[in-house]
Amino acid sequence: MKQRAVWSAVLVAALALAGCGSAGGTRSPSGGADGKLVVWDWKSGEASAAAYLQKAKADFARKHPGVTVEFVAQPFEQYYTLLGTAIQAGKGPDVILFNGGGQIRDRADALLPLDDYLAEDRQRLTGWEAFSKDGKTYAGPVTLQGHPIYYNRTLYEKAGLDPAKPATTWSTFVADCATITTRTGAKCFALGNKEGFGIQFFLSVLGSGVLTPQEYDDWIAGRRNWNSPHVKRIFALWKETQDAKLNSDGANSTAMFNDSFAIFQSAKAAHVIGLMSDVGHWKDFSEFLTAEKLGVMRAPVVEPGATPSLPYDGGIGYGVARWTKDPKVAADLVRSLTSTDALKSFYADAGAIAADTTIDVSQGGPAVTTIVADLKAGKPALHVALSSKTLDLMGRLSQQLLSGSVTVDEAVKQLAASDQAG
Amino acid sequence: MPVDEATPAVRPAPTGPARRAGSGSRATPRRGRGGRRSERLAPYVLLAPALLILLLLRFWPLLLGVNFSFTGDGERDGSAVGLANYLELARDPLFLGALRNVGLLVLLLPVAVAIPGLLATFIYLRVPGHRLYRSVYFFPAVLSPVIVGAIFNLLLAFDGPLNALLGGVGLGPVDWLGDPDVAMFVVVGVHVWATFGMALVVFLAGFATLDASLLDAARVDGASLPQTIRHVIVPSLSRTIQFVVVTTMIGMLTSMFGLLYVMTSGGPEGSTYLPEYYIWIQQGQLNRPALASAASTVLFLIMLVVGLLQISLLRRAVREA
């Protein structure tokens, strides 16, 4: 009885307090001690980023000899949770590494617009769009992230296909896959959709083979017509690839990172929609398949009127927290972290496609040269334009589509509702 | 343990209701005013550190969390939104699914208790090799959920050894972690596998207090094994069983996160979400701290109900003793 009284008192008090304060925390400037900048990332602990950071630090030290820089590497799985806590507290790192797209846009109100500070880099670097919200730029791009279709040239040769001429239409692509599967036993696509990422890559890659250029640009600009037959076609195509047994087995329980990539590397599947930077990219695959045997192709044309292009955006970039003491110094650190010299190291060591397009990649093999050549005609990825909430929902719906527990119409309807809700 | 209310450790202050109830008829020893005051204050001073710690580190964060659950996220950060977050939770099929999974865990509780109970019975009855089994059964309890999850991820992969085994005996492969109808049971199964060793030890300790003459008597009377278990072992171990029920329940409700995170990430199709995982996703991945606070409050209320039930269960067990 007494206990119940205590608890009800607690709850009543809680309810009385309800609705004041904020879950997002206060935004008073409190971080960033004088003469020191703290950087949060998930990269600085990796050996492949060592030379990159060293060059960036040296560049920054030349400009601001009195300022020390501390890099704090956080575990990526916990990164945005930890960052959320720091944002709520209104203090923490001065310079923050972000993934482009939803992750930075959702947290833009904790960041400083950098347009004035980074104006000089505007031309040299590309991929700004992924770090912008409402016309303001919140980070300087370091790498580009995109989704080429990689293919195994050895499997093409074994199947009697010409590896120099991958299919350009969906019907020939499906026919080629059938040939590869009968002659080599390899599946068409290595697919890992346990995390629900498979659909994101699929949407962005095959999207350019389905949507007309106008529809594509409208999608990116936020005018997404979920009722259009072409949008539905993309999700129907996702289901078709499963029903036609083009995908590797057990896609819903296969992790994309890195089980599906392992399937591709071990030649159990002929194609994989991979990444350009970080992991699951040309450099990773080259180590297993050799650089010469790794091909990169654009999406086949699924619907007439579509012009396939390479989907890519800014991959990772450094932003500056609103609470930093001296925004100019912090922005200068961002400039050093995106300097040509530093990015050159990052490209060479980590295999990232750097945001600086002036870097020469001709030594990297045919796959990387194709990717960089495709950048010019490339467009922002379709999935990056969606909110994290819609992406989360899309991940679950994509699993239901694969298992057949939801129809394409129903899935698209739910996605439209989530997308339009914000 | 709850303090028995009938025997207060500190004499009640004379100004309290006890005094009024006595309406002055009981003579109180006369002392100096200062002495009485310090005596009156002493219990509060002595309790203060513990109370302050509780208030600051337990109740205050709790209140803040409940408070945040009535504010908005994103653009509405910091402004009162009333019950909007709770309404959103009530409409979110994912959260409702997570609550349904909590219900499923409660339903699976008897299985999770019966397994160590049965195995402990066999060990107690000295089946051949019982010494080996005793240590083998306990072994998984020392592994962290992440390691257990990683091991079973490999074993249960679609092209993994278990499916290869099934294929070998002519059965089709099962997508253990990719089929929404199967995945939750698999994760619970792995959790039981990983933790039943602890319950087994508790059961064995309970068996140590079992009156052997009862078993002998049952044997003399010609009772079969099921009869012995039902009429001798279960009644004698009722307190142990209650304790294991309570601790297993707590374990299932609070420590599945690691396994879920490693094995299914809440998938497939969101079928293995539990409230904890939902809170983590909303706060960490979707940047909805206020909604996560609301979900936390709901989880807290559920745990409160479960906890009070458990306390009353334990209290009854103690009283029976």
XYZ file of C-alpha atoms in Angstrom:
743
model
C 0.000 0.000 0.000
C 2.737 2.402 1.056
C 4.755 1.466 -1.993
C 1.840 2.133 -4.270
C 1.410 5.547 -2.700
C 5.049 6.389 -3.285
C 4.857 5.360 -6.910
C 1.701 7.281 -7.561
C 3.339 10.323 -5.980
C 6.295 9.910 -8.315
C 4.065 9.629 -11.337
C 1.912 12.570 -10.353
C 5.007 14.686 -9.857
C 6.307 13.550 -13.228
C 3.072 14.418 -14.949
C 3.021 17.804 -13.266
C 6.438 18.499 -14.693
C 5.492 17.124 -18.080
C 5.954 19.165 -21.173
C 8.732 21.452 -20.059
C 12.403 21.135 -20.826
C 13.479 19.409 -23.996
C 14.590 15.974 -25.049
C 16.929 17.606 -27.526
C 18.775 19.478 -24.807
C 19.767 23.082 -24.526
C 21.922 24.706 -27.118
C 24.157 26.918 -25.032
C 27.681 27.254 -26.397
C 29.864 25.402 -23.943
C 32.220 23.069 -25.793
C 35.567 23.744 -27.403
C 38.180 24.904 -24.951
C 40.514 27.612 -26.203
C 43.400 26.363 -28.292
C 42.014 22.869 -28.685
C 39.668 21.269 -31.146
C 38.048 17.909 -30.569
C 37.087 15.844 -33.595
C 34.709 12.894 -33.450
C 34.825 10.261 -36.122
C 34.840 6.510 -36.620
C 37.817 6.509 -38.963
C 40.856 7.807 -37.117
C 41.502 4.465 -35.442
C 41.980 2.708 -38.781
C 45.438 2.173 -40.176
C 44.259 3.085 -43.667
C 43.323 6.573 -42.493
C 46.625 7.261 -40.703
C 48.448 8.970 -43.572
C 45.344 10.955 -44.487
C 44.966 12.340 -40.981
C 48.659 13.040 -40.674
C 48.613 15.183 -43.804
C 45.447 16.957 -42.737
C 46.903 17.667 -39.293
C 50.147 18.991 -40.806
C 48.190 21.265 -43.122
C 46.130 22.585 -40.219
C 49.196 23.044 -38.006
C 50.709 25.302 -40.670
C 47.664 27.563 -40.560
C 47.042 27.474 -36.807
C 50.249 26.474 -35.004
C 48.812 27.236 -31.555
C 45.784 24.983 -31.805
C 45.963 21.322 -30.848
C 43.608 18.846 -32.461
C 42.374 15.727 -30.744
C 40.794 12.957 -32.797
C 38.385 10.736 -30.885
C 37.502 7.553 -32.755
C 34.054 6.268 -31.746
C 32.709 2.828 -32.638
C 30.543 3.269 -35.720
C 27.681 1.132 -34.369
C 27.286 3.548 -31.471
C 28.351 6.699 -33.265
C 25.029 8.444 -33.748
C 23.785 7.322 -30.338
C 26.807 8.913 -28.677
C 26.496 11.953 -30.876
C 22.813 12.258 -29.981
C 23.783 12.367 -26.321
C 26.412 15.023 -26.981
C 23.903 17.092 -28.944
C 21.378 16.782 -26.149
C 23.977 17.965 -23.670
C 24.845 20.865 -25.965
C 28.525 20.160 -25.699
C 30.981 17.742 -27.164
C 33.176 17.652 -30.244
C 33.874 20.789 -32.281
C 34.272 19.022 -35.585
C 32.116 15.996 -36.373
C 32.335 13.390 -39.090
C 28.986 12.625 -40.696
C 27.502 10.328 -43.271
C 25.823 12.350 -45.977
C 22.064 12.400 -46.379
C 19.609 11.746 -43.566
C 22.186 11.367 -40.799
C 23.473 14.921 -41.164
C 20.166 16.509 -42.212
C 18.393 15.126 -39.144
C 21.002 16.816 -36.966
C 21.512 20.000 -38.979
C 20.143 22.170 -36.192
C 23.147 21.235 -34.066
C 25.552 22.298 -36.815
C 26.922 25.534 -38.193
C 26.231 26.480 -41.831
C 29.644 26.463 -43.503
C 28.887 28.104 -46.874
C 30.924 31.245 -46.138
C 33.924 29.346 -44.782
C 34.166 26.728 -47.519
C 33.387 28.949 -50.531
C 36.860 28.456 -52.017
C 36.502 24.657 -52.092
C 33.162 24.744 -53.847
C 34.605 24.047 -57.312
C 37.384 21.623 -56.367
C 35.192 19.290 -54.327
C 31.983 17.561 -55.308
C 29.197 15.811 -53.391
C 27.981 18.917 -51.506
C 24.321 18.116 -51.985
C 24.382 15.267 -49.433
C 25.569 17.672 -46.741
C 23.082 20.435 -47.473
C 19.687 21.217 -46.089
C 17.413 24.055 -47.140
C 20.141 25.607 -49.254
C 22.770 25.648 -46.507
C 25.886 23.480 -46.398
C 26.728 21.785 -43.120
C 29.867 19.801 -43.950
C 32.819 19.588 -46.277
C 32.773 16.346 -48.283
C 35.686 13.942 -47.857
C 34.626 10.979 -49.925
C 31.940 10.198 -52.443
C 29.663 7.317 -51.796
C 27.767 5.635 -54.553
C 26.603 2.340 -55.847
C 28.161 0.831 -58.941
C 27.136 -2.639 -60.105
C 30.297 -4.707 -59.834
C 30.569 -7.890 -61.834
C 32.929 -10.815 -61.953
C 34.564 -10.902 -65.398
C 35.874 -14.435 -64.834
C 32.329 -15.757 -64.429
C 31.291 -13.928 -67.612
C 34.156 -15.592 -69.479
C 33.337 -19.018 -68.068
C 29.736 -18.604 -69.162
C 30.856 -17.696 -72.652
C 29.747 -14.071 -72.374
C 31.809 -11.066 -73.380
C 32.979 -9.403 -70.153
C 33.680 -6.191 -72.049
C 30.023 -5.891 -73.029
C 27.710 -6.360 -70.077
C 23.995 -6.183 -70.768
C 22.452 -2.785 -71.361
C 18.786 -3.788 -71.150
C 17.000 -5.653 -68.387
C 15.855 -8.508 -70.617
C 19.382 -9.243 -71.893
C 20.674 -8.884 -68.348
C 18.239 -11.533 -67.087
C 19.165 -13.764 -70.040
C 22.883 -13.325 -69.298
C 22.256 -14.210 -65.679
C 20.411 -17.364 -66.704
C 23.411 -18.339 -68.842
C 25.846 -17.661 -65.997
C 23.771 -19.687 -63.523
C 23.416 -22.701 -65.822
C 27.052 -22.719 -66.892
C 28.829 -21.783 -63.674
C 26.284 -22.361 -60.905
C 26.754 -18.799 -59.689
C 23.726 -16.687 -58.801
C 23.061 -13.397 -60.545
C 23.105 -11.037 -57.556
C 24.793 -11.379 -54.184
C 22.126 -9.865 -51.952
C 22.278 -9.141 -48.232
C 19.120 -7.559 -46.877
C 19.280 -8.461 -43.190
C 19.770 -4.830 -42.212
C 17.332 -3.689 -44.902
C 20.123 -1.972 -46.841
C 19.789 -4.153 -49.931
C 16.676 -2.319 -51.100
C 18.346 1.074 -50.688
C 21.144 0.185 -53.080
C 18.727 -1.563 -55.432
C 16.400 1.445 -55.532
C 19.211 3.821 -56.337
C 20.917 1.663 -58.950
C 17.945 0.221 -60.811
C 15.976 3.429 -60.318
C 17.964 5.156 -63.035
C 17.086 2.301 -65.373
C 13.373 2.701 -64.687
C 12.604 6.379 -64.095
C 12.808 8.958 -66.847
C 15.454 11.650 -66.238
C 12.656 14.093 -65.405
C 11.109 11.717 -62.845
C 14.554 11.113 -61.375
C 15.293 14.807 -60.929
C 11.836 15.398 -59.465
C 12.441 12.626 -56.926
C 15.704 14.195 -55.811
C 14.091 17.632 -55.657
C 11.496 16.243 -53.242
C 8.621 15.939 -55.702
C 8.209 12.201 -55.329
C 5.216 10.733 -57.080
C 4.755 7.395 -55.362
C 1.701 6.634 -57.476
C 3.590 6.739 -60.745
C 3.818 3.357 -62.462
C 7.587 3.728 -62.754
C 8.115 4.037 -58.995
C 5.981 0.957 -58.464
C 7.955 -0.790 -61.200
C 11.171 -0.454 -59.170
C 9.642 -2.256 -56.198
C 7.999 -4.815 -58.465
C 11.433 -5.398 -60.005
C 12.869 -5.985 -56.521
C 10.282 -8.702 -56.005
C 10.824 -10.128 -59.495
C 14.548 -10.603 -58.930
C 13.688 -12.716 -55.894
C 10.894 -14.681 -57.594
C 13.141 -15.372 -60.597
C 15.791 -16.683 -58.164
C 18.336 -14.116 -59.315
C 19.363 -13.369 -55.711
C 21.649 -15.402 -53.505
C 19.800 -17.615 -50.996
C 18.521 -16.378 -47.659
C 18.804 -12.679 -48.491
C 16.753 -11.631 -45.460
C 19.133 -13.337 -43.076
C 22.332 -12.421 -44.927
C 24.068 -9.306 -43.681
C 25.138 -6.966 -46.446
C 28.210 -6.034 -44.387
C 30.022 -8.169 -45.194
C 28.380 -11.533 -45.887
C 26.836 -10.551 -49.208
C 30.131 -9.059 -50.355
C 31.839 -12.295 -49.338
C 29.415 -14.189 -51.586
C 30.482 -12.002 -54.512
C 34.172 -12.245 -53.659
C 34.008 -16.020 -53.531
C 32.426 -16.058 -57.026
C 29.155 -17.553 -55.810
C 27.355 -14.656 -57.477
C 28.226 -12.755 -60.629
C 27.055 -9.263 -59.639
C 26.805 -7.198 -56.519
C 25.586 -3.690 -55.957
C 28.436 -2.383 -53.866
C 29.824 0.891 -52.667
C 32.507 3.252 -53.879
C 34.189 4.030 -50.568
C 34.694 2.575 -47.071
C 33.826 -1.115 -47.542
C 32.399 -3.362 -50.216
C 34.176 -1.297 -52.852
C 36.515 -1.742 -55.826
C 39.630 -1.999 -53.681
C 38.145 -4.712 -51.420
C 36.889 -6.701 -54.388
C 40.120 -6.295 -56.345
C 42.002 -8.062 -53.590
C 39.964 -11.221 -54.179
C 39.100 -11.087 -57.862
C 42.187 -9.085 -58.977
C 41.741 -5.619 -60.429
C 41.586 -6.859 -64.035
C 38.776 -9.308 -63.378
C 36.550 -6.789 -61.622
C 34.075 -5.046 -63.900
C 31.784 -2.112 -63.289
C 28.594 -1.609 -65.248
C 25.747 0.860 -65.281
C 22.204 -0.233 -64.602
C 20.498 -1.932 -67.534
C 17.576 -0.066 -69.091
C 14.380 -1.524 -67.664
C 11.837 0.923 -69.040
C 12.306 2.740 -72.346
C 13.041 6.430 -71.829
C 15.355 5.876 -68.875
C 18.998 6.940 -68.968
C 21.014 4.842 -66.513
C 23.543 6.798 -64.482
C 25.861 6.173 -61.563
C 24.086 7.078 -58.304
C 26.426 8.843 -55.915
C 26.501 11.497 -53.229
C 28.870 12.957 -50.757
C 29.871 9.968 -48.603
C 31.384 11.258 -45.413
C 32.172 14.829 -44.520
C 33.179 16.952 -41.574
C 30.739 19.402 -40.020
C 31.230 21.996 -37.300
C 29.163 21.961 -34.131
C 27.099 25.031 -33.326
C 28.635 25.265 -29.862
C 32.264 25.525 -30.959
C 34.111 28.562 -29.596
C 35.797 29.751 -32.772
C 33.901 28.648 -35.905
C 36.580 30.027 -38.213
C 39.313 27.814 -36.747
C 37.040 24.776 -36.763
C 36.078 25.451 -40.378
C 39.768 25.723 -41.255
C 40.245 22.252 -39.798
C 37.456 21.019 -42.052
C 39.281 22.627 -44.996
C 42.506 20.854 -44.030
C 40.654 17.565 -43.741
C 39.361 18.035 -47.283
C 42.604 19.307 -48.819
C 43.781 17.663 -52.034
C 46.943 16.264 -50.489
C 45.167 14.630 -47.585
C 42.420 13.206 -49.785
C 45.003 11.752 -52.153
C 46.297 9.626 -49.267
C 42.806 8.596 -48.329
C 42.126 7.444 -51.870
C 45.381 5.522 -52.101
C 45.285 3.860 -48.666
C 41.606 3.305 -47.956
C 40.418 2.939 -51.533
C 37.893 5.696 -51.093
C 36.685 7.707 -54.054
C 37.662 11.147 -52.822
C 35.411 14.155 -53.138
C 38.281 15.894 -54.895
C 37.856 14.987 -58.563
C 41.269 16.357 -59.553
C 42.964 13.264 -58.049
C 44.470 10.934 -60.639
C 43.140 7.366 -60.352
C 44.526 5.849 -63.568
C 46.760 3.448 -61.624
C 43.885 1.893 -59.695
C 42.617 -0.530 -62.356
C 39.686 -0.543 -64.787
C 36.945 -0.594 -62.134
C 37.982 2.598 -60.405
C 38.667 4.429 -63.667
C 35.181 3.489 -64.907
C 33.653 4.743 -61.674
C 35.483 8.055 -61.769
C 34.645 8.493 -65.453
C 30.980 7.851 -64.648
C 30.927 10.518 -61.949
C 30.378 13.299 -64.474
C 27.078 11.900 -65.696
C 26.203 10.591 -62.224
C 23.263 11.790 -60.181
C 22.423 11.847 -56.478
C 21.216 8.461 -55.214
C 17.452 8.078 -54.880
C 17.532 6.550 -51.411
C 19.678 9.314 -49.934
C 16.827 11.749 -50.546
C 14.565 9.787 -48.181
C 14.397 10.351 -44.422
C 15.943 7.815 -42.050
C 12.439 6.947 -40.895
C 11.272 6.123 -44.401
C 14.475 4.168 -45.046
C 13.904 2.166 -41.877
C 10.379 1.376 -43.004
C 11.595 0.576 -46.516
C 14.073 -1.900 -45.062
C 11.305 -3.831 -43.318
C 8.941 -3.625 -46.278
C 11.667 -4.865 -48.608
C 12.042 -7.954 -46.440
C 8.291 -8.473 -46.572
C 8.360 -8.099 -50.349
C 11.048 -10.779 -50.593
C 9.101 -13.164 -48.374
C 5.858 -12.316 -50.138
C 3.996 -11.102 -47.054
C 3.157 -7.709 -48.547
C 2.103 -6.628 -52.028
C 3.992 -4.048 -54.049
C 0.964 -1.727 -53.982
C 0.679 -1.923 -50.208
C 4.416 -1.378 -49.703
C 4.462 1.666 -51.959
C 1.378 3.035 -50.210
C 3.057 2.779 -46.802
C 6.243 4.343 -48.121
C 4.303 7.214 -49.666
C 2.565 7.871 -46.350
C 5.870 7.834 -44.452
C 7.608 10.018 -47.046
C 4.837 12.592 -47.105
C 4.634 12.708 -43.311
C 8.124 14.177 -43.352
C 14.169 -7.311 0.371
C 11.155 -5.457 1.703
C 11.461 -4.313 5.273
C 8.841 -5.764 7.556
C 6.573 -2.835 8.346
C 5.565 -4.209 11.764
C 8.994 -3.721 13.325
C 10.362 -0.261 12.559
C 14.103 0.018 13.033
C 13.781 3.528 14.350
C 11.374 4.556 17.073
C 8.621 6.708 15.522
C 8.904 10.412 16.235
C 6.566 11.399 19.075
C 4.873 14.055 16.951
C 3.795 11.448 14.394
C 0.401 9.866 13.995
C 1.328 7.202 16.586
C 1.353 9.853 19.261
C -1.974 11.241 18.169
C -3.460 7.764 18.138
C -2.371 7.350 21.726
C -3.860 10.827 22.455
C -1.303 11.501 25.158
C -2.344 8.638 27.351
C 1.070 6.961 27.009
C 3.703 8.691 29.114
C 6.737 9.787 27.093
C 10.059 10.108 28.916
C 10.840 13.786 29.526
C 14.150 15.015 28.182
C 15.745 18.314 27.218
C 14.366 19.979 24.058
C 17.772 19.794 22.267
C 18.175 16.096 22.954
C 14.716 15.375 21.648
C 15.280 17.365 18.491
C 18.556 15.646 17.675
C 16.957 12.330 18.338
C 14.107 13.282 16.050
C 16.461 14.413 13.291
C 18.945 11.565 13.602
C 17.069 9.068 11.423
C 16.655 11.615 8.647
C 20.302 12.592 8.753
C 21.301 8.948 8.668
C 18.957 8.237 5.794
C 19.917 11.357 3.863
C 22.913 9.992 1.906
C 20.975 6.975 0.672
C 17.919 9.062 -0.126
C 19.944 11.711 -1.921
C 21.653 9.105 -4.057
C 18.292 7.570 -4.878
C 16.753 10.941 -5.638
C 19.622 12.235 -7.733
C 20.601 9.124 -9.610
C 17.297 7.264 -9.815
C 14.218 9.406 -9.468
C 15.482 12.601 -11.037
C 16.572 10.953 -14.330
C 13.327 9.006 -14.270
C 11.341 12.207 -13.922
C 13.352 13.867 -16.672
C 12.705 10.907 -18.951
C 8.973 10.987 -18.273
C 9.046 14.729 -18.733
C 10.832 14.471 -22.091
C 8.243 12.012 -23.287
C 5.731 14.857 -23.298
C 7.907 17.066 -25.493
C 8.462 16.963 -29.225
C 11.326 15.943 -31.497
C 13.121 17.808 -34.236
C 11.461 21.116 -34.969
C 9.146 20.773 -32.003
C 12.094 20.090 -29.719
C 11.414 21.384 -26.226
C 7.787 22.301 -26.749
C 5.021 20.474 -24.972
C 3.119 18.089 -27.194
C 0.914 16.407 -24.614
C 0.298 12.765 -25.353
C 1.342 12.951 -29.016
C 4.331 10.652 -28.528
C 2.210 8.061 -26.758
C -0.425 8.236 -29.464
C 2.285 7.747 -32.069
C 3.527 4.699 -30.160
C 0.000 3.315 -29.967
C -0.283 3.661 -33.746
C 3.194 2.340 -34.575
C 2.877 -1.305 -35.634
C 6.562 -1.754 -34.856
C 6.153 -0.765 -31.211
C 2.997 -2.826 -30.873
C 4.925 -5.742 -32.341
C 7.637 -5.185 -29.746
C 5.024 -5.304 -26.970
C 3.539 -8.459 -28.477
C 7.000 -9.979 -28.352
C 7.177 -9.147 -24.635
C 3.923 -11.082 -24.265
C 5.473 -13.939 -26.220
C 8.438 -13.956 -23.839
C 6.064 -14.256 -20.881
C 4.306 -17.145 -22.608
C 7.618 -18.878 -23.264
C 8.676 -18.467 -19.644
C 7.441 -21.915 -18.504
C 9.591 -23.531 -21.191
C 12.610 -21.501 -20.149
C 12.098 -22.628 -16.542
C 11.213 -26.239 -17.335
C 14.373 -26.912 -19.322
C 16.891 -26.233 -16.527
C 14.467 -27.807 -14.042
C 14.283 -31.060 -15.975
C 17.995 -31.183 -16.673
C 18.768 -30.495 -13.014
C 16.422 -33.337 -12.078
C 18.328 -35.712 -14.319
C 21.641 -34.585 -12.855
C 20.222 -34.985 -9.351
C 19.005 -38.462 -10.192
C 22.563 -39.231 -11.331
C 22.024 -40.170 -14.935
C 25.235 -41.570 -16.422
C 27.717 -38.762 -17.057
C 25.960 -36.300 -14.768
C 29.230 -34.739 -13.597
C 30.194 -33.881 -17.178
C 26.746 -32.480 -17.944
C 26.825 -30.286 -14.867
C 29.837 -28.360 -16.130
C 28.874 -28.512 -19.810
C 25.456 -27.033 -19.098
C 26.922 -24.184 -17.130
C 29.551 -23.309 -19.702
C 27.449 -21.031 -22.007
C 26.487 -18.891 -19.002
C 29.972 -17.414 -18.950
C 29.841 -16.278 -22.601
C 28.775 -12.755 -23.463
C 25.615 -12.430 -25.570
C 27.637 -10.907 -28.404
C 29.844 -13.984 -28.650
C 26.861 -16.318 -28.370
C 25.074 -14.312 -31.065
C 28.067 -14.442 -33.380
C 28.435 -18.210 -32.906
C 24.784 -18.845 -33.684
C 24.856 -16.429 -36.610
C 27.399 -18.739 -38.189
C 25.587 -21.931 -37.218
C 22.183 -20.705 -38.355
C 23.219 -18.927 -41.551
C 21.226 -19.962 -44.598
C 24.285 -21.732 -46.011
C 25.470 -22.661 -42.523
C 26.193 -26.024 -40.899
C 22.733 -26.600 -39.423
C 21.033 -26.254 -42.800
C 23.742 -28.423 -44.349
C 22.886 -31.048 -41.725
C 19.178 -30.757 -42.508
C 19.995 -31.058 -46.204
C 22.050 -34.171 -45.436
C 19.031 -35.935 -43.938
C 16.825 -34.846 -46.803
C 15.056 -31.872 -45.204
C 14.848 -28.501 -46.909
C 16.811 -25.587 -45.484
C 15.112 -23.293 -42.964
C 15.906 -19.585 -43.010
C 16.329 -19.527 -39.228
C 17.021 -15.837 -38.889
C 15.290 -14.698 -42.071
C 11.802 -16.084 -41.552
C 9.660 -13.768 -39.422
C 7.637 -16.699 -38.060
C 10.740 -18.495 -36.853
C 13.296 -15.833 -35.963
C 11.869 -14.764 -32.576
C 11.687 -18.351 -31.358
C 15.237 -18.931 -32.524
C 16.517 -15.895 -30.635
C 14.619 -16.890 -27.483
C 15.953 -20.426 -27.883
C 19.508 -19.162 -28.118
C 18.921 -16.924 -25.105
C 17.645 -19.888 -23.103
C 20.610 -21.955 -24.258
C 22.998 -19.231 -23.191
C 21.487 -18.568 -19.773
C 19.867 -21.738 -18.475
C 23.116 -22.810 -16.790
C 22.579 -20.240 -14.062
C 19.034 -21.459 -13.376
C 20.350 -25.008 -13.410
C 22.802 -24.194 -10.632
C 19.989 -22.643 -8.588
C 17.907 -25.764 -9.121
C 20.805 -27.964 -8.050
C 21.157 -25.867 -4.906
C 17.446 -26.410 -4.297
C 17.886 -30.137 -4.768
C 20.590 -30.090 -2.116
C 17.921 -29.151 0.420
C 15.544 -31.868 -0.789
C 14.707 -34.515 1.798
C 16.212 -37.715 0.401
C 13.980 -39.897 2.555
C 10.937 -38.623 0.625
C 12.494 -39.814 -2.613
C 13.353 -43.148 -1.042
C 9.824 -43.482 0.230
C 8.460 -42.742 -3.237
C 10.781 -45.322 -4.693
C 9.701 -47.927 -2.119
C 6.080 -47.174 -2.965
C 6.899 -47.905 -6.592
C 6.417 -44.401 -8.003
C 7.474 -43.910 -11.624
C 9.835 -41.084 -12.630
C 7.047 -38.725 -13.804
C 5.150 -39.458 -10.588
C 8.228 -38.772 -8.483
C 8.783 -35.475 -10.263
C 5.153 -34.430 -9.947
C 4.402 -35.461 -6.386
C 7.758 -35.206 -4.640
C 10.248 -33.007 -6.455
C 8.006 -30.150 -7.672
C 6.253 -29.564 -4.307
C 9.537 -29.674 -2.407
C 11.160 -27.240 -4.792
C 8.307 -24.754 -5.059
C 10.360 -21.924 -3.568
C 13.295 -22.593 -5.863
C 10.970 -22.722 -8.848
C 9.447 -19.386 -7.899
C 12.860 -17.823 -7.575
C 13.957 -19.176 -10.956
C 10.725 -17.928 -12.542
C 11.385 -14.433 -11.247
C 15.048 -14.286 -12.265
C 14.431 -15.880 -15.672
C 11.663 -13.381 -16.349
C 13.936 -10.483 -15.483
C 16.664 -11.957 -17.663
C 14.357 -12.377 -20.646
C 12.963 -8.874 -20.380
C 16.196 -7.030 -19.800
C 19.108 -8.832 -21.376
C 17.989 -9.870 -24.829
C 19.278 -6.695 -26.458
C 22.771 -7.973 -27.191
C 21.486 -11.115 -28.870
C 18.893 -9.235 -30.914
C 21.446 -6.683 -31.967
C 23.911 -9.279 -33.159
C 21.558 -11.927 -34.518
C 18.638 -10.172 -36.179
C 18.883 -6.391 -35.743
C 15.160 -6.462 -34.988
C 14.448 -8.124 -38.319
C 13.329 -9.826 -40.410
C 10.410 -7.547 -41.170
C 10.672 -6.085 -37.668
C 9.507 -9.385 -36.174
C 12.112 -9.552 -33.412
C 11.780 -6.046 -32.019
C 11.648 -5.706 -28.264
C 10.902 -2.379 -26.557
C 14.565 -1.898 -25.611
C 15.654 -2.324 -29.203
C 12.908 0.031 -30.365
C 14.087 2.677 -27.898
C 17.637 2.313 -29.073
C 16.670 2.656 -32.756
C 14.483 5.701 -32.134
C 17.089 7.467 -30.024
C 20.260 6.452 -31.780
C 19.332 5.906 -35.394
C 16.238 7.959 -36.069
C 17.094 10.881 -33.785
C 13.764 10.810 -31.928
C 14.832 11.163 -28.262
C 11.398 12.300 -27.083
C 9.627 9.383 -28.730
C 12.284 7.097 -27.262
C 11.546 8.624 -23.832
C 7.877 7.826 -24.273
C 8.710 4.239 -25.225
C 11.032 4.043 -22.220
C 8.236 5.230 -19.965
C 5.926 2.555 -21.321
C 8.638 -0.063 -20.828
C 9.188 1.252 -17.302
C 5.507 0.883 -16.481
C 5.499 -2.662 -17.825
C 8.564 -3.518 -15.788
C 6.968 -1.874 -12.763
C 3.934 -4.119 -13.024
C 6.089 -7.179 -13.617
C 8.399 -6.169 -10.773
C 5.551 -5.646 -8.284
C 4.075 -9.002 -9.254
C 7.443 -10.598 -8.707
C 7.916 -8.908 -5.337
C 4.551 -10.165 -4.164
C 5.419 -13.621 -5.461
C 8.734 -13.614 -3.618
C 7.087 -12.258 -0.488
C 4.596 -15.068 -0.549
C 7.403 -17.549 -1.018
C 9.231 -16.134 1.998
C 6.069 -16.239 4.104
C 5.502 -19.863 3.176
C 9.003 -20.727 4.269
